Short mmCIF file of C-alpha atoms and ligand atoms in Angstrom, two decimals:
data_model
loop_
_atom_site.label_atom_id
_atom_site.label_comp_id
_atom_site.label_asym_id
_atom_site.label_seq_id
_atom_site.Cartn_x
_atom_site.Cartn_y
_atom_site.Cartn_z
CA UNK X 1 -17.35 -21.60 -24.08
CA UNK X 2 -19.94 -19.35 -25.61
CA UNK X 3 -18.71 -17.31 -28.55
CA UNK X 4 -19.96 -14.06 -27.02
CA UNK X 5 -17.69 -14.65 -24.02
CA UNK X 6 -14.70 -14.75 -26.32
CA UNK X 7 -15.53 -11.83 -28.56
CA UNK X 8 -16.21 -9.16 -25.97
CA UNK X 9 -13.66 -6.32 -26.03
CA UNK X 10 -11.99 -7.08 -22.73
CA UNK X 11 -9.67 -4.66 -20.98
CA UNK X 12 -7.96 -6.89 -18.43
CA UNK X 13 -7.57 -10.34 -16.91
CA UNK X 14 -7.39 -10.53 -13.11
CA UNK X 15 -6.14 -13.72 -11.46
CA UNK X 16 -6.22 -14.67 -7.78
CA UNK X 17 -4.50 -17.60 -6.18
CA UNK X 18 -3.16 -18.93 -2.93
CA UNK X 19 -1.89 -22.25 -1.62
CA UNK X 20 -1.28 -24.58 -4.54
CA UNK X 21 -1.60 -21.91 -7.20
CA UNK X 22 2.03 -21.06 -7.83
CA UNK X 23 2.71 -23.88 -10.29
CA UNK X 24 -0.63 -23.19 -11.96
CA UNK X 25 0.36 -19.57 -12.45
CA UNK X 26 3.74 -20.48 -13.92
CA UNK X 27 1.93 -22.89 -16.28
CA UNK X 28 -0.42 -20.18 -17.42
CA UNK X 29 2.32 -17.60 -17.87
CA UNK X 30 4.46 -20.03 -19.79
CA UNK X 31 1.73 -21.13 -22.16
CA UNK X 32 0.10 -17.91 -23.22
CA UNK X 33 1.35 -16.17 -26.36
CA UNK X 34 4.26 -13.82 -25.81
CA UNK X 35 2.22 -11.03 -27.39
CA UNK X 36 -0.91 -11.66 -25.31
CA UNK X 37 -2.28 -8.16 -25.36
CA UNK X 38 -4.53 -7.79 -22.31
CA UNK X 39 -2.91 -6.70 -19.07
CA UNK X 40 -2.82 -9.58 -16.58
CA UNK X 41 -3.25 -8.49 -12.98
CA UNK X 42 -2.27 -11.18 -10.49
CA UNK X 43 -2.89 -11.17 -6.77
CA UNK X 44 -1.37 -14.14 -5.08
CA UNK X 45 -0.83 -14.80 -1.39
CA UNK X 46 2.86 -14.84 -0.64
CA UNK X 47 5.24 -14.61 2.27
CA UNK X 48 4.65 -11.22 3.78
CA UNK X 49 8.17 -10.22 4.52
CA UNK X 50 10.10 -11.73 1.69
CA UNK X 51 10.20 -9.08 -0.96
CA UNK X 52 12.43 -10.67 -3.54
CA UNK X 53 12.57 -13.99 -5.33
CA UNK X 54 8.87 -14.39 -6.04
CA UNK X 55 8.78 -12.39 -9.25
CA UNK X 56 11.99 -13.99 -10.45
CA UNK X 57 10.56 -17.45 -9.82
CA UNK X 58 7.36 -16.60 -11.70
CA UNK X 59 9.28 -15.13 -14.56
CA UNK X 60 11.69 -17.99 -15.21
CA UNK X 61 9.33 -19.85 -17.49
CA UNK X 62 7.05 -17.00 -18.41
CA UNK X 63 6.72 -15.89 -22.00
CA UNK X 64 6.25 -12.40 -20.68
CA UNK X 65 7.92 -9.97 -18.36
CA UNK X 66 6.43 -9.93 -14.87
CA UNK X 67 6.56 -6.82 -12.66
CA UNK X 68 5.35 -5.50 -9.35
CA UNK X 69 3.78 -2.13 -10.06
CA UNK X 70 4.68 1.02 -8.21
CA UNK X 71 1.85 3.03 -6.74
CA UNK X 72 -0.05 5.09 -9.40
CA UNK X 73 1.73 3.29 -12.23
CA UNK X 74 -0.56 3.08 -15.25
CA UNK X 75 -1.81 -0.28 -16.44
CA UNK X 76 -0.37 -1.07 -19.83
CA UNK X 77 -1.41 -3.53 -22.48
CA UNK X 78 0.60 -6.70 -22.71
CA UNK X 79 2.05 -6.45 -19.21
CA UNK X 80 1.84 -8.90 -16.34
CA UNK X 81 1.54 -7.39 -12.88
CA UNK X 82 1.85 -9.08 -9.52
CA UNK X 83 0.81 -7.60 -6.17
CA UNK X 84 3.90 -6.72 -4.12
CA UNK X 85 4.51 -8.41 -0.77
CA UNK X 86 2.74 -6.75 2.15
CA UNK X 87 0.70 -4.30 0.01
CA UNK X 88 -2.86 -4.49 -1.22
CA UNK X 89 -2.94 -3.91 -4.95
CA UNK X 90 -6.00 -2.00 -6.12
CA UNK X 91 -6.99 -0.49 -9.42
CA UNK X 92 -8.09 3.11 -9.62
CA UNK X 93 -10.39 4.91 -12.06
CA UNK X 94 -8.11 6.21 -14.81
CA UNK X 95 -6.39 2.82 -15.18
CA UNK X 96 -3.65 3.13 -12.61
CA UNK X 97 -2.67 0.95 -9.70
CA UNK X 98 -3.20 2.17 -6.15
CA UNK X 99 -1.27 0.32 -3.50
CA UNK X 100 -2.24 0.32 0.14
CA UNK X 101 -0.98 -0.93 3.48
CA UNK X 102 -4.45 -1.12 4.99
CA UNK X 103 -5.29 -3.76 7.59
CA UNK X 104 -5.27 -7.33 6.34
CA UNK X 105 -8.44 -8.54 4.65
CA UNK X 106 -9.27 -12.24 5.11
CA UNK X 107 -5.99 -12.47 6.98
CA UNK X 108 -4.21 -11.47 3.82
CA UNK X 109 -2.21 -8.55 2.48
CA UNK X 110 -2.31 -8.50 -0.50
CA UNK X 111 -5.96 -9.47 -0.45
CA UNK X 112 -7.42 -11.00 -3.60
CA UNK X 113 -10.84 -9.56 -2.80
CA UNK X 114 -9.49 -6.01 -2.90
CA UNK X 115 -7.72 -6.54 -6.22
CA UNK X 116 -10.73 -8.20 -7.84
CA UNK X 117 -13.31 -5.79 -6.43
CA UNK X 118 -11.45 -2.69 -7.57
CA UNK X 119 -10.81 -4.27 -10.98
CA UNK X 120 -14.53 -5.03 -11.26
CA UNK X 121 -15.43 -1.44 -10.44
CA UNK X 122 -13.04 0.00 -13.02
CA UNK X 123 -13.31 -2.54 -15.88
CA UNK X 124 -16.97 -3.51 -15.41
CA UNK X 125 -18.04 -6.11 -18.03
CA UNK X 126 -14.69 -5.82 -19.79
CA UNK X 127 -12.98 -7.93 -17.15
CA UNK X 128 -12.15 -11.61 -16.86
CA UNK X 129 -11.69 -12.87 -13.29
CA UNK X 130 -9.93 -16.18 -12.68
CA UNK X 131 -9.66 -17.76 -9.23
CA UNK X 132 -7.27 -20.64 -8.63
CA UNK X 133 -6.43 -23.10 -5.88
CA UNK X 134 -6.26 -21.77 -2.32
CA UNK X 135 -6.88 -22.51 1.33
CA UNK X 136 -9.11 -19.63 2.38
CA UNK X 137 -12.10 -17.71 1.13
CA UNK X 138 -10.23 -14.65 -0.09
CA UNK X 139 -11.30 -13.87 -3.63
CA UNK X 140 -14.87 -15.12 -3.30
CA UNK X 141 -16.32 -11.67 -2.66
CA UNK X 142 -14.20 -10.28 -5.47
CA UNK X 143 -15.54 -12.84 -7.93
CA UNK X 144 -19.05 -11.98 -6.86
CA UNK X 145 -18.39 -8.34 -7.57
CA UNK X 146 -16.98 -9.14 -11.01
CA UNK X 147 -20.12 -11.06 -11.80
CA UNK X 148 -22.32 -8.22 -10.54
CA UNK X 149 -20.56 -5.80 -12.86
CA UNK X 150 -21.09 -8.14 -15.80
CA UNK X 151 -17.55 -9.48 -16.06
CA UNK X 152 -16.65 -13.06 -16.94
CA UNK X 153 -15.85 -15.43 -14.06
CA UNK X 154 -13.77 -18.60 -14.19
CA UNK X 155 -12.56 -20.79 -11.33
CA UNK X 156 -10.11 -23.63 -11.38
CA UNK X 157 -11.96 -26.94 -11.16
CA UNK X 158 -12.00 -27.80 -7.43
CA UNK X 159 -11.43 -31.50 -8.14
CA UNK X 160 -8.09 -30.54 -9.65
CA UNK X 161 -7.02 -27.98 -7.03
CA UNK X 162 -4.36 -28.78 -4.45
CA UNK X 163 -6.65 -27.03 -1.99
CA UNK X 164 -10.18 -26.36 -3.15
CA UNK X 165 -11.47 -23.94 -0.49
CA UNK X 166 -10.97 -20.84 -2.59
CA UNK X 167 -12.79 -21.79 -5.80
CA UNK X 168 -15.49 -23.52 -3.77
CA UNK X 169 -16.10 -20.41 -1.64
CA UNK X 170 -16.53 -18.38 -4.81
CA UNK X 171 -18.92 -20.94 -6.26
CA UNK X 172 -20.90 -20.93 -3.03
CA UNK X 173 -21.78 -17.24 -3.27
CA UNK X 174 -21.79 -16.64 -7.03
CA UNK X 175 -22.86 -18.41 -10.12
CA UNK X 176 -19.49 -18.83 -11.74
CA UNK X 177 -19.52 -18.82 -15.56
CA UNK X 178 -16.95 -21.55 -16.14
CA UNK X 179 -15.38 -24.16 -13.89
CA UNK X 180 -12.28 -25.25 -15.76
CA UNK X 181 -9.19 -27.36 -15.20
CA UNK X 182 -5.95 -25.48 -15.83
CA UNK X 183 -5.42 -26.78 -19.34
CA UNK X 184 -8.83 -25.43 -20.35
CA UNK X 185 -8.07 -22.07 -18.74
CA UNK X 186 -4.92 -21.91 -20.81
CA UNK X 187 -6.76 -22.95 -23.95
CA UNK X 188 -9.35 -20.27 -23.28
CA UNK X 189 -6.71 -17.56 -22.91
CA UNK X 190 -5.13 -18.63 -26.20
CA UNK X 191 -8.45 -18.61 -28.05
CA UNK X 192 -9.24 -15.28 -26.50
CA UNK X 193 -5.95 -13.95 -27.80
CA UNK X 194 -6.86 -15.03 -31.33
CA UNK X 195 -10.32 -13.47 -31.14
CA UNK X 196 -9.07 -10.21 -29.66
CA UNK X 197 -6.52 -9.93 -32.44
CA UNK X 198 -9.05 -10.66 -35.15
CA UNK X 199 -11.28 -7.76 -34.28
CA UNK S 1 -19.57 -3.14 1.80
CA UNK S 2 -21.45 -0.78 -0.46
CA UNK S 3 -20.23 0.93 -3.58
CA UNK S 4 -19.82 4.63 -3.07
CA UNK S 5 -20.32 6.62 -6.25
CA UNK S 6 -18.05 9.38 -7.45
CA UNK S 7 -20.83 11.81 -6.70
CA UNK S 8 -21.07 10.51 -3.12
CA UNK S 9 -17.34 10.91 -2.54
CA UNK S 10 -17.64 14.50 -3.74
CA UNK S 11 -20.45 15.18 -1.29
CA UNK S 12 -18.53 13.55 1.54
CA UNK S 13 -15.38 15.53 0.80
CA UNK S 14 -17.36 18.77 0.77
CA UNK S 15 -19.05 18.17 4.09
CA UNK S 16 -15.85 16.95 5.72
CA UNK S 17 -13.99 20.00 4.50
CA UNK S 18 -16.72 22.30 5.69
CA UNK S 19 -17.11 20.72 9.07
CA UNK S 20 -13.64 19.48 9.99
CA UNK S 21 -11.41 21.61 7.77
CA UNK S 22 -9.66 18.66 6.13
CA UNK S 23 -9.54 18.30 2.37
CA UNK S 24 -9.60 14.73 1.08
CA UNK S 25 -10.45 15.55 -2.55
CA UNK S 26 -6.97 14.61 -3.71
CA UNK S 27 -6.78 11.32 -1.85
CA UNK S 28 -6.65 8.04 -3.76
CA UNK S 29 -10.34 7.27 -4.10
CA UNK S 30 -10.13 3.47 -4.03
CA UNK S 31 -8.81 3.45 -0.48
CA UNK S 32 -10.73 6.55 0.63
CA UNK S 33 -14.00 4.83 -0.23
CA UNK S 34 -13.02 1.77 1.77
CA UNK S 35 -12.19 3.97 4.74
CA UNK S 36 -15.58 5.69 4.49
CA UNK S 37 -17.19 2.26 4.48
CA UNK S 38 -15.15 1.42 7.53
CA UNK S 39 -16.36 4.50 9.42
CA UNK S 40 -19.92 3.61 8.49
CA UNK S 41 -19.46 0.07 9.75
CA UNK S 42 -17.89 1.13 13.03
CA UNK S 43 -20.58 3.73 13.59
CA UNK S 44 -23.34 1.45 12.27
CA UNK S 45 -24.45 3.96 9.67
CA UNK S 46 -26.35 2.51 6.74
CA UNK S 47 -26.50 5.29 4.16
CA UNK S 48 -24.29 8.08 2.91
CA UNK S 49 -27.06 10.57 3.69
CA UNK S 50 -27.05 9.45 7.32
CA UNK S 51 -23.29 9.72 7.45
CA UNK S 52 -23.41 13.28 6.11
CA UNK S 53 -26.15 14.22 8.55
CA UNK S 54 -24.20 12.84 11.47
CA UNK S 55 -21.07 14.76 10.50
CA UNK S 56 -23.09 17.95 10.11
CA UNK S 57 -24.77 17.46 13.48
CA UNK S 58 -21.49 16.91 15.32
CA UNK S 59 -22.31 13.28 16.04
CA UNK S 60 -18.90 12.10 14.88
CA UNK S 61 -15.96 13.82 16.54
CA UNK S 62 -13.37 15.24 14.17
CA UNK S 63 -10.42 13.43 15.76
CA UNK S 64 -12.22 10.13 15.70
CA UNK S 65 -13.22 10.53 12.07
CA UNK S 66 -9.68 11.38 11.09
CA UNK S 67 -8.30 8.45 13.06
CA UNK S 68 -10.54 5.96 11.26
CA UNK S 69 -10.09 7.48 7.81
CA UNK S 70 -6.31 7.33 7.94
CA UNK S 71 -4.42 4.06 7.56
CA UNK S 72 -1.99 3.69 10.45
CA UNK S 73 -0.54 0.24 9.80
CA UNK S 74 3.21 0.30 10.44
CA UNK S 75 6.10 -1.81 11.74
CA UNK S 76 9.46 -1.33 13.37
CA UNK S 77 12.16 -1.68 10.72
CA UNK S 78 9.55 -2.13 8.01
CA UNK S 79 11.51 -3.33 4.95
CA UNK S 80 14.74 -4.29 6.75
CA UNK S 81 16.74 -3.90 3.52
CA UNK S 82 15.66 -0.25 3.39
CA UNK S 83 17.10 0.34 6.85
CA UNK S 84 20.35 -1.33 5.90
CA UNK S 85 20.59 0.97 2.88
CA UNK S 86 19.73 4.01 4.98
CA UNK S 87 22.44 3.13 7.49
CA UNK S 88 24.98 3.40 4.66
CA UNK S 89 23.66 6.84 3.76
CA UNK S 90 23.62 8.38 7.23
CA UNK S 91 27.39 9.06 7.53
CA UNK S 92 27.15 11.18 4.35
CA UNK S 93 24.83 13.53 6.17
CA UNK S 94 27.68 14.55 8.44
CA UNK S 95 30.20 15.34 5.72
CA UNK S 96 29.65 19.08 5.98
CA UNK S 97 28.19 19.56 9.40
CA UNK S 98 28.13 18.49 13.02
CA UNK S 99 24.40 18.34 13.59
CA UNK S 100 21.55 17.21 11.39
CA UNK S 101 17.76 17.33 11.36
CA UNK S 102 15.51 14.43 10.35
CA UNK S 103 11.79 14.66 9.62
CA UNK S 104 9.44 11.69 9.62
CA UNK S 105 6.39 12.91 7.71
CA UNK S 106 3.45 10.61 8.40
CA UNK S 107 5.02 8.80 11.34
CA UNK S 108 1.82 7.02 12.40
CA UNK S 109 2.21 5.30 15.79
CA UNK S 110 5.92 6.05 15.84
CA UNK S 111 7.58 2.79 14.84
CA UNK S 112 9.52 4.41 12.01
CA UNK S 113 10.91 7.07 14.36
CA UNK S 114 11.72 4.45 17.02
CA UNK S 115 13.64 2.48 14.38
CA UNK S 116 15.58 5.60 13.49
CA UNK S 117 16.43 6.18 17.16
CA UNK S 118 17.76 2.64 17.44
CA UNK S 119 19.86 2.98 14.28
CA UNK S 120 21.34 6.30 15.45
CA UNK S 121 21.93 5.02 18.97
CA UNK S 122 23.80 2.02 17.61
CA UNK S 123 25.88 4.27 15.36
CA UNK S 124 26.70 6.52 18.32
CA UNK S 125 25.15 9.53 16.58
CA UNK S 126 22.15 10.25 18.72
CA UNK S 127 23.55 13.46 20.23
CA UNK S 128 24.08 14.93 16.80
CA UNK S 129 20.57 14.56 15.52
CA UNK S 130 17.31 16.40 15.95
CA UNK S 131 14.24 14.33 15.05
CA UNK S 132 10.81 15.65 14.15
CA UNK S 133 7.97 13.21 13.61
CA UNK S 134 4.63 14.40 12.33
CA UNK S 135 1.23 13.07 11.39
CA UNK S 136 -2.21 14.44 10.58
CA UNK S 137 -3.87 12.08 13.06
CA UNK S 138 -3.89 13.42 16.63
CA UNK S 139 -4.90 10.11 18.21
CA UNK S 140 -2.06 8.22 16.58
CA UNK S 141 0.43 10.89 17.64
CA UNK S 142 -0.62 10.36 21.26
CA UNK S 143 0.10 6.69 20.82
CA UNK S 144 3.47 7.44 19.24
CA UNK S 145 4.38 9.66 22.19
CA UNK S 146 3.51 6.94 24.69
CA UNK S 147 6.03 4.50 23.23
CA UNK S 148 3.58 1.67 23.68
CA UNK S 149 3.27 -1.14 21.18
CA UNK S 150 0.85 -4.02 21.62
CA UNK S 151 2.71 -7.21 22.50
CA UNK S 152 1.07 -9.13 19.67
CA UNK S 153 2.75 -6.81 17.19
CA UNK S 154 6.21 -7.39 18.61
CA UNK S 155 6.81 -10.69 16.89
CA UNK S 156 7.10 -9.15 13.44
CA UNK S 157 9.08 -6.22 14.88
CA UNK S 158 11.61 -8.56 16.46
CA UNK S 159 11.99 -10.46 13.21
CA UNK S 160 12.41 -7.29 11.17
CA UNK S 161 15.17 -6.13 13.48
CA UNK S 162 17.01 -9.42 13.09
CA UNK S 163 16.69 -9.11 9.31
CA UNK S 164 18.06 -5.59 9.52
CA UNK S 165 20.94 -6.45 11.78
CA UNK S 166 21.55 -10.11 10.98
CA UNK S 167 21.30 -10.74 14.70
CA UNK S 168 20.56 -8.93 17.95
CA UNK S 169 17.50 -8.54 20.07
CA UNK S 170 15.26 -5.52 19.79
CA UNK S 171 13.71 -6.38 23.14
CA UNK S 172 16.52 -4.60 24.90
CA UNK S 173 14.95 -1.29 23.82
CA UNK S 174 11.62 -2.14 25.39
CA UNK S 175 10.08 -2.73 28.77
CA UNK S 176 7.60 -5.53 28.51
CA UNK S 177 4.38 -5.02 30.41
CA UNK S 178 1.25 -7.12 30.33
CA UNK S 179 -0.26 -5.94 27.09
CA UNK S 180 2.36 -3.55 25.84
CA UNK S 181 6.01 -3.29 25.08
CA UNK S 182 7.08 0.23 26.03
CA UNK S 183 9.87 1.83 24.04
CA UNK S 184 12.87 3.23 25.92
CA UNK S 185 11.63 6.64 27.09
CA UNK S 186 15.16 8.05 27.31
CA UNK S 187 15.47 7.52 23.57
CA UNK S 188 11.92 8.57 22.84
CA UNK S 189 12.24 11.97 24.47
CA UNK S 190 14.59 12.99 21.67
CA UNK S 191 11.73 13.10 19.20
CA UNK S 192 9.57 16.15 18.81
CA UNK S 193 6.10 15.03 17.71
CA UNK S 194 3.94 17.47 15.77
CA UNK S 195 0.57 17.60 14.12
CA UNK S 196 1.14 18.47 10.46
CA UNK S 197 -1.28 18.00 7.56
CA UNK S 198 0.72 17.48 4.37
CA UNK S 199 -2.23 18.64 2.27
CA UNK S 200 -1.78 22.27 3.27
CA UNK S 201 1.63 22.27 4.97
CA UNK S 202 4.16 24.97 4.21
CA UNK S 203 7.90 24.51 4.67
CA UNK S 204 8.53 25.03 8.40
CA UNK S 205 12.22 24.21 8.64
CA UNK S 206 15.09 22.81 6.60
CA UNK S 207 16.04 19.17 6.99
CA UNK S 208 18.93 16.92 6.07
CA UNK S 209 16.81 13.82 5.72
CA UNK S 210 13.07 13.44 5.18
CA UNK S 211 11.30 10.11 5.41
CA UNK S 212 7.79 9.90 4.04
CA UNK S 213 7.02 6.25 3.57
CA UNK S 214 3.68 4.72 2.68
CA UNK S 215 1.85 8.00 3.14
CA UNK S 216 1.66 9.28 -0.42
CA UNK S 217 0.12 6.01 -1.63
CA UNK S 218 -3.09 7.38 -0.13
CA UNK S 219 -2.89 10.50 -2.30
CA UNK S 220 -3.62 10.97 -5.98
CA UNK S 221 -0.86 12.01 -8.37
CA UNK S 222 -1.61 15.71 -8.08
CA UNK S 223 -1.29 15.73 -4.32
CA UNK S 224 1.81 13.55 -4.52
CA UNK S 225 3.37 16.16 -6.77
CA UNK S 226 2.56 18.97 -4.35
CA UNK S 227 3.94 17.06 -1.38
CA UNK S 228 7.16 16.15 -3.18
CA UNK S 229 7.61 19.83 -4.00
CA UNK S 230 7.13 20.61 -0.31
CA UNK S 231 9.83 18.08 0.57
CA UNK S 232 12.18 19.49 -2.04
CA UNK S 233 11.77 22.94 -0.51
CA UNK S 234 12.21 21.58 3.00
CA UNK S 235 15.52 19.90 2.25
CA UNK S 236 18.94 21.48 2.46
CA UNK S 237 20.99 21.17 -0.70
CA UNK S 238 22.34 17.59 -0.81
CA UNK S 239 19.73 16.48 1.71
CA UNK S 240 18.07 13.09 1.32
CA UNK S 241 14.50 11.96 0.74
CA UNK S 242 13.29 8.42 1.42
CA UNK S 243 9.86 7.22 0.27
CA UNK S 244 8.07 3.87 0.45
CA UNK S 245 9.55 1.00 -1.53
CA UNK S 246 6.59 0.99 -3.95
CA UNK S 247 6.28 4.75 -4.30
CA UNK S 248 7.78 6.94 -6.96
CA UNK S 249 8.77 10.55 -7.59
CA UNK S 250 9.15 10.27 -11.36
CA UNK S 251 6.02 12.20 -12.25
CA UNK S 252 6.87 15.07 -9.98
CA UNK S 253 8.09 18.24 -11.67
CA UNK S 254 11.02 18.40 -9.26
CA UNK S 255 12.05 14.79 -9.93
CA UNK S 256 14.94 16.11 -12.02
CA UNK S 257 16.28 17.96 -9.02
CA UNK S 258 16.95 14.73 -7.19
CA UNK S 259 19.61 12.10 -7.82
CA UNK S 260 18.74 8.47 -7.30
CA UNK S 261 20.87 7.17 -4.46
CA UNK S 262 19.22 3.77 -4.19
CA UNK S 263 16.58 2.82 -6.76
CA UNK S 264 15.43 -0.36 -5.05
CA UNK S 265 14.97 1.30 -1.66
CA UNK S 266 13.77 4.63 -3.07
CA UNK S 267 16.35 6.93 -1.53
CA UNK S 268 16.98 10.24 -3.33
CA UNK S 269 19.29 13.19 -2.89
CA UNK S 270 18.49 16.80 -3.67
CA UNK S 271 21.16 18.27 -5.92
CA UNK S 272 19.40 21.27 -7.48
CA UNK S 273 17.38 24.09 -5.99
C1 SAM M 1 0.63 3.67 6.62
S1 SAM M 1 1.08 4.95 7.71
C2 SAM M 1 2.83 5.05 7.39
C3 SAM M 1 3.66 4.87 8.62
C4 SAM M 1 5.17 4.77 8.40
N1 SAM M 1 5.68 5.93 7.68
C5 SAM M 1 5.50 3.48 7.68
O1 SAM M 1 5.89 3.50 6.51
O2 SAM M 1 5.39 2.43 8.29
C6 SAM M 1 0.41 6.39 6.92
C7 SAM M 1 0.30 7.60 7.84
O3 SAM M 1 0.10 8.77 7.05
C8 SAM M 1 -0.73 9.65 7.77
N2 SAM M 1 -1.35 10.62 6.87
C9 SAM M 1 -2.38 10.44 6.00
N3 SAM M 1 -2.70 11.60 5.41
C10 SAM M 1 -1.87 12.54 5.89
C11 SAM M 1 -1.71 13.93 5.68
N4 SAM M 1 -2.50 14.60 4.84
N5 SAM M 1 -0.75 14.59 6.37
C12 SAM M 1 0.04 13.93 7.23
N6 SAM M 1 -0.04 12.63 7.49
C13 SAM M 1 -1.00 11.93 6.83
C14 SAM M 1 -1.73 8.72 8.43
O4 SAM M 1 -2.35 9.31 9.55
C15 SAM M 1 -0.86 7.51 8.79
O5 SAM M 1 -0.44 7.57 10.12
#
């Protein structure tokens, strides 16, 4: 990884994932430092009508507390947020969440595209977008937008993904900065943590 | 989808206000911009300037614009656990009186009000309740009044009802036609549907229970505050307010005048004037 990609003063990490990404997410959350300071905004496809259990399952091994934000809740440093079941989770100018029950996008609610696109618009080049394993193309447009706004883009290495459609769709429409297996994504986040704390 | 700048949203809001009399300035901009994009897609309009010109020249009807701008997605028994919690609360409404009034603010195509009718019918309370259901969107109110729900939407509705009730079959409240399931009109006629815009509404009556779920998420904090104040004024003392499961009243200046009845399901009770 280029040094300049580590030293930028980022404001948030946004992660999208679908089929096959749950264990990857738990790995990431359990191997980042407990005082990782950037907010982590996760949009993950999940069962639409099961409200509980998901957060708890993610949190079991996590070094950090994981929450579903309420509408208009402000985005705080060091917190991990997950899109609630059956709501799109967007980010609004002024650093708050804005939830929505709009029509499904890419057959999904929450839609990863909406989370990533609104993050891109608000955080511009101070955003890291990470797209993991998944069975549809949700997230591809969002990654493109992050790139357009100058943010850093990383996808999970398709050869390692349970289902590679999602990272591949992103790679097909955008020049992704880094294609990494999970262990390298985790290593990157840890290095990033050290750099962000140094400055 | 194109990015709409802050300046563009300002221009759009001004023209819309001028032409249609609706003020969207205090809507949540992330979703408002997507809805504008949606109108432009449906109408095949390529630039904001063209959109503004078409509104000014009466080429987009007010009702149609409003219908596309608003988000009408809803379900019967949306969040079944909420309805179970509400069922526990309802008997409390009758502690001091024989008859009560319920207001569904932002009822969309009616599913929330239909759910309420089913709950009350099953509790044997229907004769003791007056129900008002309102929305800003005229087209969607017409749909709500018709009782018709597209068959393809019934699957999730049937499942929600089972989750609410642990068993049972919601189909008994509907007549199934080719494309639509039609809600029991005998029940439906108990609801008075009204066109009310929460942005400039004034208290019009006092209620014992107000439901406003997944409506305020489309507003910014300022407008949310105003609307919560309106609800506070429109409730009798010890009346209840229910909002969407991911909404909050904490930043409202009247938050302290409500008690939390159920934090998870966002049910509150007014205990101070
Ligand atoms: C997502 S629906 C909520 C339906 C139902 N309450 C539920 O939770 O399933 C939101 C509704 O709010 C209505 N709405 C939006 N702005 C409004 C306003 N200013 N005044 C009244 N209703 C409004 C929309 O027309 C739409 O029907």
